[in-house]
Amino acid sequence: MTTAASPRELAHPTRDEIRLEGVLHALSDPVRLRVVRELATAESELSCSYFDLPVTKSTSTHHFRVLRESGVIRQVYRGTAKMNGVRRDDLDELFPGLLDSVLTAAAGEAARHGAG
Amino acid sequence: MTTAASPRELAHPTRDEIRLEGVLHALSDPVRLRVVRELATAESELSCSYFDLPVTKSTSTHHFRVLRESGVIRQVYRGTAKMNGVRRDDLDELFPGLLDSVLTAAAGEAARHGAG
DNA sequence: CTCGAACTACGACGAATTTCGTACAATGGG
DNA sequence: CCCATTGTACGAAATTCGTCGTAGTTCGAG
């Protein structure tokens, strides 16, 4: 009773559907901020399973979805894996400097408190 | 030095107690983001009653407190009024460029969708 | 001292969020 | 076809969030 369509396409907001409040909210969670930092540092797509997050798989799926639906990341299936990448072009066009300042701020805070 | 010997002093986080996640969360609410935008454009401090927010006084108090406790704004009593100002120095030192890029992003989004 | 203005404290409520466990589906290799 | 890998869906519980109303506090003016 498998239904007809291939469901392996993921819904993303278009560029003009991305909202600042949604992006800020997505980035205000420690787990999600950490994912975005790794993704941005890697500068290439990473699978969900690449991340060793302190939450279960269910919760991990949830966080990735929040990031995708807010427009922060793009997700694409590749075999059984789901690859993730930051939507840098869209974010930089929409909110110039925002992503970089958040990443810089996160790095600074990590240096101050995480390794201080 | 401050001449305030008033018993009504408000608790603020010190600079190094301010957390990025807390700031992002505080700014991810439409009402609070609007307050910060007005505060940032204003030349001087503004009282709570200056703002005509689409919420009750109770809720307004709540939002101002979230902003204060996250370190985004500084609040000082002046008579019966409570004056509010953005903690620009602290935020710029802690998270360079972050506040400005958020304000620019908010202005851009308002131009795009609010008055586009 | 009394009054109004400004703001707070407290309790409450519904809605959203976060988290988990378990069961399930899609893919690619034997 | 079988199965391990990868991630999803669903339900549920705990928590947080945004909102409000009411009662109360502090201050300045009269």
Tab-separated table of C-alpha atoms (C1' of nucleotides) in Angstrom, chain B residues 48-49 58 61 77 80-82, chain C residues 4-11:
chain	number	residue	atom	x	y	z
B	48	CYS	CA	8.511	51.671	28.310
B	49	SER	CA	5.375	53.716	27.799
B	58	SER	CA	1.845	42.753	31.579
B	61	THR	CA	6.830	44.137	31.002
B	77	TYR	CA	14.344	53.888	36.753
B	80	THR	CA	7.928	56.442	37.757
B	81	ALA	CA	9.291	55.804	34.316
B	82	LYS	CA	11.725	53.117	33.327
C	4	DG	C1'	-2.946	59.329	39.055
C	5	DA	C1'	0.652	57.471	36.153
C	6	DA	C1'	4.026	53.900	35.355
C	7	DC	C1'	5.374	49.620	36.015
C	8	DT	C1'	5.592	44.908	38.675
C	9	DA	C1'	4.291	40.460	40.718
C	10	DC	C1'	1.645	36.626	40.621
C	11	DG	C1'	-1.244	33.232	38.925
